[in-house]
XYZ file of C-alpha atoms in Angstrom:
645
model
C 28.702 -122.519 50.916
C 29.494 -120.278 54.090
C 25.579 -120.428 54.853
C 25.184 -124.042 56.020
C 28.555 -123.692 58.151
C 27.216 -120.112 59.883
C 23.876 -122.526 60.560
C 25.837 -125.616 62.016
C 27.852 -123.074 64.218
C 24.334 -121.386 65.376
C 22.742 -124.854 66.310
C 25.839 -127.332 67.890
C 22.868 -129.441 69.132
C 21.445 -131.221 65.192
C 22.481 -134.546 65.495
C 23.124 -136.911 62.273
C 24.892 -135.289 58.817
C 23.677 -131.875 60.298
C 25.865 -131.986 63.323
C 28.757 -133.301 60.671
C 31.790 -130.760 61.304
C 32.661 -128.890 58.090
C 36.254 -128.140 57.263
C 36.807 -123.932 57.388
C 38.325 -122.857 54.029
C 42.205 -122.347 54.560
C 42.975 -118.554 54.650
C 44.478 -116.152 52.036
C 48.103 -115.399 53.331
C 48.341 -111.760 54.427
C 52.052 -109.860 54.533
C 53.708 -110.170 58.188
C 52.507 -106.388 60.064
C 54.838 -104.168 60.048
C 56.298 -102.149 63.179
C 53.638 -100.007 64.910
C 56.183 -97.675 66.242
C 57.374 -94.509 64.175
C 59.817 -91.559 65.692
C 58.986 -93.803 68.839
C 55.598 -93.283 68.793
C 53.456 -96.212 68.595
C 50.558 -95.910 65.741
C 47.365 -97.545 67.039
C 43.620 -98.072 66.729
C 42.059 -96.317 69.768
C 38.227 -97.096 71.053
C 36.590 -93.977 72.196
C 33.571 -92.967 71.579
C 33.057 -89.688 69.207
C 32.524 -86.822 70.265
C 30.110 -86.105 67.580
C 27.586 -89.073 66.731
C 26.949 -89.469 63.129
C 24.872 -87.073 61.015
C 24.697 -84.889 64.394
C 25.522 -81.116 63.226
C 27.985 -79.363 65.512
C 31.618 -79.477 66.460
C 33.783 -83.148 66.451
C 37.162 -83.326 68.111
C 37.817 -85.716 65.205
C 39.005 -89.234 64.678
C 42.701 -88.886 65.225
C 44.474 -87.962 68.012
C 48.277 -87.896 69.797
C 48.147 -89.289 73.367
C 50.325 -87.169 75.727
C 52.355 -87.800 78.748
C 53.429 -85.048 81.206
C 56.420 -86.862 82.687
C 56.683 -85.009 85.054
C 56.571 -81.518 83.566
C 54.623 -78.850 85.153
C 53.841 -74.893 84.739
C 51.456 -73.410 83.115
C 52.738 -73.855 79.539
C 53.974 -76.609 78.472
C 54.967 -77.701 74.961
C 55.528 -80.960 73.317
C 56.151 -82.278 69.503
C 54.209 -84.299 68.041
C 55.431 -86.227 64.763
C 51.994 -86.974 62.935
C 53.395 -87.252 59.978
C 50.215 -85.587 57.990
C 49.597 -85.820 54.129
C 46.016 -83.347 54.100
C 46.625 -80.218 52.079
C 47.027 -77.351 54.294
C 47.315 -78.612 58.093
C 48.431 -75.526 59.211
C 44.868 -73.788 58.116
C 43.616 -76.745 61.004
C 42.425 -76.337 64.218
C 44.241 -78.067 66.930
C 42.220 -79.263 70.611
C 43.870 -80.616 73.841
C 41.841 -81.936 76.500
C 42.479 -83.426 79.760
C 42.650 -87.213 79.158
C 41.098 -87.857 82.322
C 37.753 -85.779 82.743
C 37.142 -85.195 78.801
C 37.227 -80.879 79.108
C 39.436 -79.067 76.831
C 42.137 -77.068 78.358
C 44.291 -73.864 76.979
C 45.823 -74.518 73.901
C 47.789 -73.205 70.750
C 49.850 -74.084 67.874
C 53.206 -72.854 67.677
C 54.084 -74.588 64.888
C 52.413 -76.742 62.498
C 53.973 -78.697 59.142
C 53.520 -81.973 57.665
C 55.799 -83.932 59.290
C 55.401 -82.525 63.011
C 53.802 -79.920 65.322
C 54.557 -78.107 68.409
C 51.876 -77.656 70.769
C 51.783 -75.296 73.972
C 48.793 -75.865 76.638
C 48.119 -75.665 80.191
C 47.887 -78.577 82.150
C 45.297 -79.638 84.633
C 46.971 -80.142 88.615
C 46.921 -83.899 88.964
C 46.148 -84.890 85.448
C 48.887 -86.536 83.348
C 48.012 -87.448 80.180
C 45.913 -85.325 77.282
C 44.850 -86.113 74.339
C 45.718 -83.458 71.305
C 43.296 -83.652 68.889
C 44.533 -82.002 65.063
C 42.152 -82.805 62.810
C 39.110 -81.087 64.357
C 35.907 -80.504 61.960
C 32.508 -78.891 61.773
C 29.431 -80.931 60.404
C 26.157 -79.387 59.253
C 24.872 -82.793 59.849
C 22.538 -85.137 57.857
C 23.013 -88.079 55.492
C 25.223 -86.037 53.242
C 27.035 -83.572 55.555
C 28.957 -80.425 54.711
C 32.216 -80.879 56.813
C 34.853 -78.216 57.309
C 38.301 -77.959 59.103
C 37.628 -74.590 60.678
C 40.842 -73.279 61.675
C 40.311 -72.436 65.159
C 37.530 -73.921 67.880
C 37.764 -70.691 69.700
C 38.218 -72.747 73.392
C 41.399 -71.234 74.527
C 41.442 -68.249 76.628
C 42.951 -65.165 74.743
C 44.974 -63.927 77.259
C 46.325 -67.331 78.193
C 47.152 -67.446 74.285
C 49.329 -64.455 74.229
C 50.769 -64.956 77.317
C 51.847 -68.447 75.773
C 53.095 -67.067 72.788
C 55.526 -64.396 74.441
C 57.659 -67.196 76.348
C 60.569 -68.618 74.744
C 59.977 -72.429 73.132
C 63.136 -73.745 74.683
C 62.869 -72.782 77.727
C 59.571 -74.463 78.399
C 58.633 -77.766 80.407
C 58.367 -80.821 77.697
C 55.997 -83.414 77.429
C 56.203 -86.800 75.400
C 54.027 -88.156 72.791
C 53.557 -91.385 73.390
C 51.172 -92.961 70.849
C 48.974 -91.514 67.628
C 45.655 -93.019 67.495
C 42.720 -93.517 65.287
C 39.314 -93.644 66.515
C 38.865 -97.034 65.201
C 40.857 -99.080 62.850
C 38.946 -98.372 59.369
C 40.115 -94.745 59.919
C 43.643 -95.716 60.803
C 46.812 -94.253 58.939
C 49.135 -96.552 59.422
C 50.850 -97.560 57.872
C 50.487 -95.993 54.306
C 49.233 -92.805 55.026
C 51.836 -91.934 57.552
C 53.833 -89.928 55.104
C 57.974 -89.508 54.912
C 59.720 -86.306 55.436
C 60.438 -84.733 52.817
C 64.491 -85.124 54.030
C 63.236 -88.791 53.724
C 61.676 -88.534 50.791
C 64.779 -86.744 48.835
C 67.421 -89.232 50.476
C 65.066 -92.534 48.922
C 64.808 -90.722 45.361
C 68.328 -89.973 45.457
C 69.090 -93.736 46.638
C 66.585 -94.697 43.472
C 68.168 -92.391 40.948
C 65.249 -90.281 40.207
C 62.882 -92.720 40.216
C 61.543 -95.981 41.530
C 59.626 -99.226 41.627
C 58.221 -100.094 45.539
C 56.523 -103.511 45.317
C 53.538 -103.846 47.786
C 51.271 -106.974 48.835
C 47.978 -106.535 48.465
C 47.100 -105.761 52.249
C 48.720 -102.874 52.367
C 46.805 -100.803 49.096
C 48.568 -97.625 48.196
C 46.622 -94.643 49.294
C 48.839 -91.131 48.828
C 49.700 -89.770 45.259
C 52.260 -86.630 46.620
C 53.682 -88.334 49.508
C 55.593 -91.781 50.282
C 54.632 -93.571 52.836
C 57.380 -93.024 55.923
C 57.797 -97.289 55.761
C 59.498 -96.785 52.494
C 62.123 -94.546 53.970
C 63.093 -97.256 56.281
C 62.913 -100.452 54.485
C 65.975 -102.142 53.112
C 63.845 -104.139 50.751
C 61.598 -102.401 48.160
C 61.622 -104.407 45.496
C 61.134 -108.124 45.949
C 57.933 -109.567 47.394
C 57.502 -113.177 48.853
C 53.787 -114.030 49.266
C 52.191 -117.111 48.693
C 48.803 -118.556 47.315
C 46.315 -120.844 47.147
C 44.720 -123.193 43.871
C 42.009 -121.371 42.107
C 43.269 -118.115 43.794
C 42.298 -114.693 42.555
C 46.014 -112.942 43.534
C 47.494 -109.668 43.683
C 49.673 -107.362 44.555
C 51.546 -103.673 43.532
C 53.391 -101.908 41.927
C 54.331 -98.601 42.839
C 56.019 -96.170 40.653
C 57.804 -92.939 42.231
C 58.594 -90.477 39.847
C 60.699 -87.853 41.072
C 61.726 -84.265 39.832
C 60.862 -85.858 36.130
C 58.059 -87.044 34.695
C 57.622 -90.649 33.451
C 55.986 -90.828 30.104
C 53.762 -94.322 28.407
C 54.930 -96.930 30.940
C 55.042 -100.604 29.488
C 54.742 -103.401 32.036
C 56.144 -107.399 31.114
C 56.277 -109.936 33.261
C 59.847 -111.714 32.854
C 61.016 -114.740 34.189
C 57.953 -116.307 34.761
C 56.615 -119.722 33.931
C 54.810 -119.161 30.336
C 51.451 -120.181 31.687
C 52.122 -117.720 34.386
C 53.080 -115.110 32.615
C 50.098 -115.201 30.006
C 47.723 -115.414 33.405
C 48.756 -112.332 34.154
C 47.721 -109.171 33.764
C 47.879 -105.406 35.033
C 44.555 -103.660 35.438
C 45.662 -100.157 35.248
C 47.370 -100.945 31.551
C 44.042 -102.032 30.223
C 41.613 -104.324 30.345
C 37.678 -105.009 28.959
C 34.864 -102.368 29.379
C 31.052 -102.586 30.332
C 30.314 -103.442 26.662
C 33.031 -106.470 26.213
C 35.298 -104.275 24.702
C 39.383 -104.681 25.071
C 40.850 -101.366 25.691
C 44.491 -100.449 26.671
C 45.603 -97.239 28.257
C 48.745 -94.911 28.183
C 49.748 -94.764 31.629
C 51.773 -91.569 32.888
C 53.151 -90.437 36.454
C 53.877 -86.934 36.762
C 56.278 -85.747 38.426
C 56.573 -86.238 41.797
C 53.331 -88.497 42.014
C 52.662 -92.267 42.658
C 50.836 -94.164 40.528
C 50.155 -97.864 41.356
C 49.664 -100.251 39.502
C 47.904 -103.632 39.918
C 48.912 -106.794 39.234
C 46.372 -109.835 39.152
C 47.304 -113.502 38.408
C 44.006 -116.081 38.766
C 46.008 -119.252 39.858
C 44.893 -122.276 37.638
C 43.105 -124.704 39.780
C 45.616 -127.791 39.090
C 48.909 -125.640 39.090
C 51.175 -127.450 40.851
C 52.362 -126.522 44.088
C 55.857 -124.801 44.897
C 57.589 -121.494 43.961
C 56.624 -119.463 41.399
C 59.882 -116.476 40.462
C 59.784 -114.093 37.479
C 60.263 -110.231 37.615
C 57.700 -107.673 36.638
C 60.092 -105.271 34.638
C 58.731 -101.415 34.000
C 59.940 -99.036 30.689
C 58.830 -95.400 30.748
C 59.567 -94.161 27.316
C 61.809 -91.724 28.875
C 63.846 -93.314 31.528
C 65.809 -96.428 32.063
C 63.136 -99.743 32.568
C 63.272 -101.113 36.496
C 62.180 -104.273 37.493
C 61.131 -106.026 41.314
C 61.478 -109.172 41.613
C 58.576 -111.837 42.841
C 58.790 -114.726 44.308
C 55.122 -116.904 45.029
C 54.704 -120.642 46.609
C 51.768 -122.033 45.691
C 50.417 -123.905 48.419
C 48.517 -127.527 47.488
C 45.090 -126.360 49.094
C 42.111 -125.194 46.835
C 40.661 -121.687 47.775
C 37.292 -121.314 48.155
C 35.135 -119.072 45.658
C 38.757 -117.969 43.788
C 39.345 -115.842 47.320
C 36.610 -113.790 45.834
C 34.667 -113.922 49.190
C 37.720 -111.620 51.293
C 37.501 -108.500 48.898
C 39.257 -106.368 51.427
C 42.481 -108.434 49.700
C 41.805 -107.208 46.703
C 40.568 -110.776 45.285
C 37.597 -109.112 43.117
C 39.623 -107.374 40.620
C 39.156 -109.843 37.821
C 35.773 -108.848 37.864
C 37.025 -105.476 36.392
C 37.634 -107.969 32.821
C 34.130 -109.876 33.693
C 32.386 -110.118 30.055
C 29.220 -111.645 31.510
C 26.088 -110.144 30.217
C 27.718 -109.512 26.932
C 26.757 -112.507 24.887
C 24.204 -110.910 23.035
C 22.698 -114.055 22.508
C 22.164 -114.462 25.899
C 18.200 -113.560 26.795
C 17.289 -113.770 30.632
C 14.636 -115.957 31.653
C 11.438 -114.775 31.204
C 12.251 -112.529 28.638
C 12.136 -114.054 24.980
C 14.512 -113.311 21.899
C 13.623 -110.402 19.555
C 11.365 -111.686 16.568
C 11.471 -109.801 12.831
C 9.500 -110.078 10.067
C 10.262 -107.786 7.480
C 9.371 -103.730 9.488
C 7.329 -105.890 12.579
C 9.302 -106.612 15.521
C 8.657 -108.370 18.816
C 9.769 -108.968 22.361
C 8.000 -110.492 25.419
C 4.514 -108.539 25.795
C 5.157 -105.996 22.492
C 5.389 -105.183 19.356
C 6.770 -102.313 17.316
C 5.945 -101.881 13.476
C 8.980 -99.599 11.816
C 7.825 -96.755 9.749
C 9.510 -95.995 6.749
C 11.534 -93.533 8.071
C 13.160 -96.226 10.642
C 11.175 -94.848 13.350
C 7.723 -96.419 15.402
C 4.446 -95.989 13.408
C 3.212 -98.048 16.224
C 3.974 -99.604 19.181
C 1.506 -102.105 20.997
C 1.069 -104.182 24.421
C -0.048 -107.381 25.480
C 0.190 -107.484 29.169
C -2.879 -107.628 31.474
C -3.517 -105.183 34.030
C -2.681 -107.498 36.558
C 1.146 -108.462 34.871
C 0.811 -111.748 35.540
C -0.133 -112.808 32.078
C -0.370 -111.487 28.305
C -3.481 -110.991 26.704
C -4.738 -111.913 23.042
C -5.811 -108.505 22.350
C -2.954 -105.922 22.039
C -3.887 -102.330 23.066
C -1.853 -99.497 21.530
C 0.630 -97.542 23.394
C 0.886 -94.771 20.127
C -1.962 -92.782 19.097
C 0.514 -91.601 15.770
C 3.570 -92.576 14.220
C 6.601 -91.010 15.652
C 9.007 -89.042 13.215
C 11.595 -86.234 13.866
C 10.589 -82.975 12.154
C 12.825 -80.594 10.273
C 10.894 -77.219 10.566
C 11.971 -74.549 8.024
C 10.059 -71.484 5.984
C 6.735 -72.541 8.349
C 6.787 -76.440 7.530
C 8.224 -79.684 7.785
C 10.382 -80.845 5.959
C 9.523 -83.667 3.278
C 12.456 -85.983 3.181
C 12.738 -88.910 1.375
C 13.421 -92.409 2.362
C 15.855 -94.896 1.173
C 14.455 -98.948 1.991
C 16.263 -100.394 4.669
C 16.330 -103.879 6.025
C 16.029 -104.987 9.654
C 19.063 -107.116 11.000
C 19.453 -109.493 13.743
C 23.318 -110.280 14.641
C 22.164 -112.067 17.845
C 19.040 -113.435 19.409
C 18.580 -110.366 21.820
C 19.220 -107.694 19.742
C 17.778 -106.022 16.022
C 19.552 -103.100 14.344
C 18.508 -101.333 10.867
C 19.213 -97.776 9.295
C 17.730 -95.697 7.302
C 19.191 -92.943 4.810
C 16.528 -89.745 4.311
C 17.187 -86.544 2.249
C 16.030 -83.659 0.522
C 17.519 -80.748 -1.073
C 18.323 -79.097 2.067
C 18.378 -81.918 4.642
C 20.553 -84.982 5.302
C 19.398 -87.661 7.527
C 20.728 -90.608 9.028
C 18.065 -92.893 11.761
C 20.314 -96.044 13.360
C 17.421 -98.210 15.348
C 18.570 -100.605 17.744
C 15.712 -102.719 19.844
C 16.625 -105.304 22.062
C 15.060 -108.042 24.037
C 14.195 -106.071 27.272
C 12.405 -103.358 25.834
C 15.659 -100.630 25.375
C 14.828 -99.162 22.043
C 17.689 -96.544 20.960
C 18.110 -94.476 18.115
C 20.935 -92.279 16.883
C 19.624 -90.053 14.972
C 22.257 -87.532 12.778
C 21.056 -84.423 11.099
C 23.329 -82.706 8.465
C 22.653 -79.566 6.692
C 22.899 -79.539 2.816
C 23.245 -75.811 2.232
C 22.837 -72.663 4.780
C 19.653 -72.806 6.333
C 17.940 -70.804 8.803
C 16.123 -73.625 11.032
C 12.605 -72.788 13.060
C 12.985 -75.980 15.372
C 13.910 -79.663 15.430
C 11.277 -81.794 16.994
C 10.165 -85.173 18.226
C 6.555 -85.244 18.528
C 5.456 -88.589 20.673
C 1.917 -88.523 20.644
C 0.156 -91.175 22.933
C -3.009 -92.889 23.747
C -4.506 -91.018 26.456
C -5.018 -94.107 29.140
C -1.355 -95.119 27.740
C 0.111 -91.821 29.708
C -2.253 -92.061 32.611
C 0.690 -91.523 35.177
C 3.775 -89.655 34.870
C 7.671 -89.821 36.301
C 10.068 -87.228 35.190
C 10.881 -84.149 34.319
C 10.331 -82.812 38.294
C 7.024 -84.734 38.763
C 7.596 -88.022 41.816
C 5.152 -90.377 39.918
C 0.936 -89.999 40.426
C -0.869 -88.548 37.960
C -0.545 -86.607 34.934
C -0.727 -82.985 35.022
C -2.957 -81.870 32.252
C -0.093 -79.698 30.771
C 3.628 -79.972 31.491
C 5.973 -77.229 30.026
C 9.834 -78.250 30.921
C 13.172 -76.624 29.879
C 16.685 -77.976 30.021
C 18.518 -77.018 33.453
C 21.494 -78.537 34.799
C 21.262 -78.308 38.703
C 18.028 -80.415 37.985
C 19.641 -83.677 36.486
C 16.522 -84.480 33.776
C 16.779 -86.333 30.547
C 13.243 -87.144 29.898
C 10.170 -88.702 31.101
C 7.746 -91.930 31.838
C 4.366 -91.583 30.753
C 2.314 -94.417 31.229
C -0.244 -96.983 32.666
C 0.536 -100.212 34.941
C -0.071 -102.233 31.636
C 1.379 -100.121 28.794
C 3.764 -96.865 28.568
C 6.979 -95.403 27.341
C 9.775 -93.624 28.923
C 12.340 -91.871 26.325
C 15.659 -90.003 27.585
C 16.763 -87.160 25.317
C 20.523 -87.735 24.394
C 23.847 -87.116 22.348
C 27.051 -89.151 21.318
C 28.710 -87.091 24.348
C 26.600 -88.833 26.832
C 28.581 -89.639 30.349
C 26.352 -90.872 32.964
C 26.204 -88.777 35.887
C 26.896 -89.047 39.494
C 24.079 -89.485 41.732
C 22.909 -87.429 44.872
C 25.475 -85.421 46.890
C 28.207 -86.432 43.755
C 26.269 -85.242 40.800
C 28.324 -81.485 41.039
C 31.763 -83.673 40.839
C 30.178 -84.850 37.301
C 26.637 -83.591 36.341
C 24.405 -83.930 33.435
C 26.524 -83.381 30.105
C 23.520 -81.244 28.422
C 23.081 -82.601 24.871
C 23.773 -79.939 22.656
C 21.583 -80.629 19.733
C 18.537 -80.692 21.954
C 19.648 -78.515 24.243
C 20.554 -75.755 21.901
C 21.830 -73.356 24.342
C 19.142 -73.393 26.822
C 15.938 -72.880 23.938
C 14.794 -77.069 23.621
C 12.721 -78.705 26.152
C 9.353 -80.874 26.602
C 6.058 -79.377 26.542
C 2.802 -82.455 27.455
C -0.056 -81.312 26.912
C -3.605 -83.445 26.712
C -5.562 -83.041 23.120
C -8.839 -84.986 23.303
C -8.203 -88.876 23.883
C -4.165 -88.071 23.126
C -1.577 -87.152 25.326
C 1.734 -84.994 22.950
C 4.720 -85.084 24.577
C 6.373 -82.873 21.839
C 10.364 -82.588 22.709
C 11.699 -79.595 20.376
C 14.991 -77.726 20.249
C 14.538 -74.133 19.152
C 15.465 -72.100 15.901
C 19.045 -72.072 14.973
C 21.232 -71.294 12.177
C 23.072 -74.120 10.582
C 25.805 -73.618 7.756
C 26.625 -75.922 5.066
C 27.832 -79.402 6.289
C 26.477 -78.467 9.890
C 25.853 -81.887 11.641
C 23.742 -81.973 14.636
C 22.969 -85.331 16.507
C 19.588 -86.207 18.293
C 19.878 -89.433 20.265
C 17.011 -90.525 21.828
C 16.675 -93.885 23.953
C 13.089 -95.217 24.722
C 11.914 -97.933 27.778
C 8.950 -100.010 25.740
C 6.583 -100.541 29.455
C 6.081 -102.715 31.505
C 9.162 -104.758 30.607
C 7.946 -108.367 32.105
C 5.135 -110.388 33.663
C 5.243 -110.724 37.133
C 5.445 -114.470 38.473
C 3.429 -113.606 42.208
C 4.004 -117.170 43.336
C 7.719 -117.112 42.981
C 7.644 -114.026 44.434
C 5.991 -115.362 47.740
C 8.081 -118.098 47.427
C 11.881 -116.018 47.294
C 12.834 -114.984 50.849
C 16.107 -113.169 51.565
């Protein structure tokens, strides 16, 4: 809807319906600002240009800064406080720069004394300038997309000699200057108001006044961003547990919740909403207590603070679209198991006007959050257009543009194509991506294996999806194959290996053998895509974040991913040491599995093995492996051409 009003805007001069004026949607309500001005100081967004432009490597004053005035003072040292109010760990280990406001050059500076809630800085003043920005978050970038940045603790432009001579003079005797305002170098990297932290006189004197611990109610606007320190607003306001806000129709609404614990610990917090309207009071819901996961799944968690933390919690209410307008009052009423329950109290008018989109267009107020509960995409019988719904007959299965035929052992005997080389179509003659059936191999004494296998039916519990399982044994060997295919191509199976007696195992493998012009190009495993490489011998390594591998043509392949039941998906590009690949032990088997490709005649073996191990009696190893049947869909070149964004 916004699109047609941004064009009517653009163009004033359309006559007829397209010069029509269109009504703007009525705003969300925000909370009143509160008071720029801390210790006296006023907090403010500055506009000044950085000293360092983005991804340049070198030295940056930084992005926040105290603006000083001279009043008056003169000498060649003087000193003034500076009440920043900092919550980053260690700001004493930080640099600290002063330079002369007017001409930009840094002047003589040091640190006397540097804590949390205040510094005092000594520096030589400039004849005829009187005001100087001190800059105390200083940092070093090595520059690039992903820079390394570090808070060196000195920039080494002070004269040594000025330094000591600064340091031998007595603080109270010197000249003082006045801070006059904290700024920001823009307003997204602004602290106010809650990262400007309380004392910690403050902080003692508000848990004291809370009796070890307490509920702060915020409105959404102003999200809760420190976990060890309150904000310094708290210290000061008389109210901290009622909020008045209001709301439109069809609004997505939040706001918080903060609990403070103090010198104890608050343990399995439950949340109710009291007071409320019923209807209200089943709309609501807190997001941090639980909610529905990426497979549709309702989950609740335990919720603890330690102590001295602050955990906030979210509260969401999705206004029904004919609730009637007027106030809404209830109270949102918190139990830790070991403490006495507090409550805030909230007080909503719902205004008569409908909001557009559910608010959902403003995420900055936090309108999204519902989408955190969204179960879209987890009807599984819901099949995207053009894909088609899984078909079975008996071991034969089939999705848009393929077809797999089950083995007896659960897994592929053979997998086949349809699409044309061009995508844009599917052919009547199939062409086989498999050049043999696909089994994993239990090597012991110098063979494989022989296991033997139980029938097993293929289900279908929704259009999009097929599932079967399959129980194989011998006298040494338990096996267990769960398939899963579904309508995109995604064919998974969990495959669990159990040893029957003590064995001494030679390796575990999954041979994939392929039709040579099916694994004409490659993707994985180190290689960028192009060619094959006639042989490809890969082993498992952390730092190098691979899984598995693509082999394929433009009309037919298969990509697999080598996996376990401890799969977590991990972090991409400058992230992925925060949370990197979980190596899968089965196939990983302390750093002897891998992949070895190599061509034999018109084949291509991708044979994925794990190494000899021992295994002792009712030993249970699982190999998980998930493969990509491609290409997925046909390719519909005139809606292509057609779709402009």
């Amino acid at each position: 809807m916004s699109r047609p009003r941004l064009l009517f805007a653009a163009f004033p001069l359309f006559g007829g319906a397209l010069g029509a004026q269109v009504a703007s949607p009525t705003p969300l309500y925000r909370a009143a600002p509160l008071s720029p001005i801390v210790d006296g100081v006023v907090w403010e967004s500055g506009d000044w240009t950085p000293h360092l432009a983005a991804g340049a490597k070198g030295d940056s004053w930084g992005n926040h800064r105290a603006v000083v005035t001279l009043d008056g003072a003169s000498g060649d040292v003087v000193a003034v406080k500076i009440p920043w109010r900092r919550h980053d760990a260690t700001p004493a280990a930080k640099a600290v720069v002063v330079i002369d406001a007017a001409t930009g050059i840094p002047v003589n500076s040091m640190a006397r004394r540097v804590e949390p809630s205040s510094g005092e800085i000594l520096f030589e003043p400039v004849t005829g300038s009187g005001e100087y920005f001190v800059y105390y978050m200083p940092w070093t970038s090595g520059g690039g997309y992903y820079p390394k940045v570090s808070y060196p603790a000195s920039m080494h432009l002070s004269d040594t000699a000025w330094i000591r001579h600064a340091a031998s003079l007595d603080p109270a005797a010197l000249p003082r200057a006045r801070t006059t305002a904290i700024q920001s170098v823009d307003a997204f990297h602004s602290f106010f108001p809650m990262e400007v932290a309380a004392t910690p006189e403050e902080t003692a004197r508000f848990l004291a006044d809370a009796g070890g611990w307490a509920a702060v109610v915020e409105p959404r606007d102003r999200p809760v961003r420190m976990r060890t320190a309150l904000p310094a607003h708290w210290a000061g306001r008389r109210s901290l547990t009622t909020l008045e806000s209001r709301v439109l129709r069809g609004e997505s609404f939040s706001f918080q919740v903060a609990i403070v614990a103090g010198a104890e610990p608050l343990d399995s917090l439950d949340i109710r909403f009291e007071g409320f309207p019923d209807a209200v009071a089943r709309a609501m819901t807190c997001y941090n207590c639980g909610g529905i996961d990426e497979n549709g799944r309702r989950f609740r968690k335990v919720i603890n603070v330690p102590a001295g933390h602050v955990q906030p919690l979210w509260i969401g209410w999705l206004v029904a679209d004919d609730h009637p307008a007027g106030p809404v009052r209830g109270r949102v009423v918190i139990q830790p198991r070991n403490q006495p329950a507090k409550s805030v109290s909230v007080r909503i008018v719902v205004e008569p006007e409908m909001a557009t989109n559910h608010g959902y267009d403003q995420p900055a107020l936090m309108t999204r959050l519902p989408w955190l509960n969204s179960t879209v995409g987890t009807d599984p019988d819901f099949v995207i257009a053009p894909f088609t719904p899984v078909t079975v007959a008996g071991h034969d299965l089939r999705i848009l543009g393929r077809r797999i035929t089950l083995g007896r052992h659960g897994l592929p005997d053979a997998i086949e194509s349809s699409f044309t080389p061009e995508l844009t179509t599917l052919g009547e003659h199939p062409e086989s991506v498999l050049a043999a059936p696909v089994d994993l191999e239990v090597h012991i004494a110098g063979a494989a294996e022989q296991l033997r296998d139980d029938q097993f039916v293929v289900h279908q519990p929704a259009r999009g999806v097929a599932t079967w399982q399959v129980e194989r044994r011998s006298d040494r060997i338990a096996m267990r194959v769960e398939g899963r295919l579904e309508y995109d191509g995604m064919l998974d199976y969990r495959i669990r290996v159990t040893a029957l007696e003590a064995l001494t195992i030679e390796d575990i493998r999954l041979p994939v053998r392929l039709a040579r012009e099916a694994a004409t190009y490659m993707l994985g495993l180190g290689a960028v895509g192009g060619r094959r490489p006639d042989t490809v011998d890969w082993r498992w390594k952390v730092e190098n974040h691979q899984e598995g591998v693509w082999l394929g043509a433009v009309n037919k392949g298969l990509q697999y991913v080598l996996r376990d039941d401890d799969y977590i998906r991990p972090l991409n590009t400058n992230f992925y040491q925060n949370q990197p690949l979980r190596m899968p032990a089965a196939w990983f088997n302390a750093g002897q599995g891998g992949i070895r490709i190599e061509t034999d005649g018109e084949t291509v073996l991708a044979s994925n093995y794990s190494g000899p191990r021992q295994m002792a009696a009712g030993d249970t190893l699982q190999f998980n492996v998930r493969f990509l049947l491609t290409p997925v869909k046909t390719i519909d070149t005139g809606n292509h051409f057609r779709t402009r964004f």
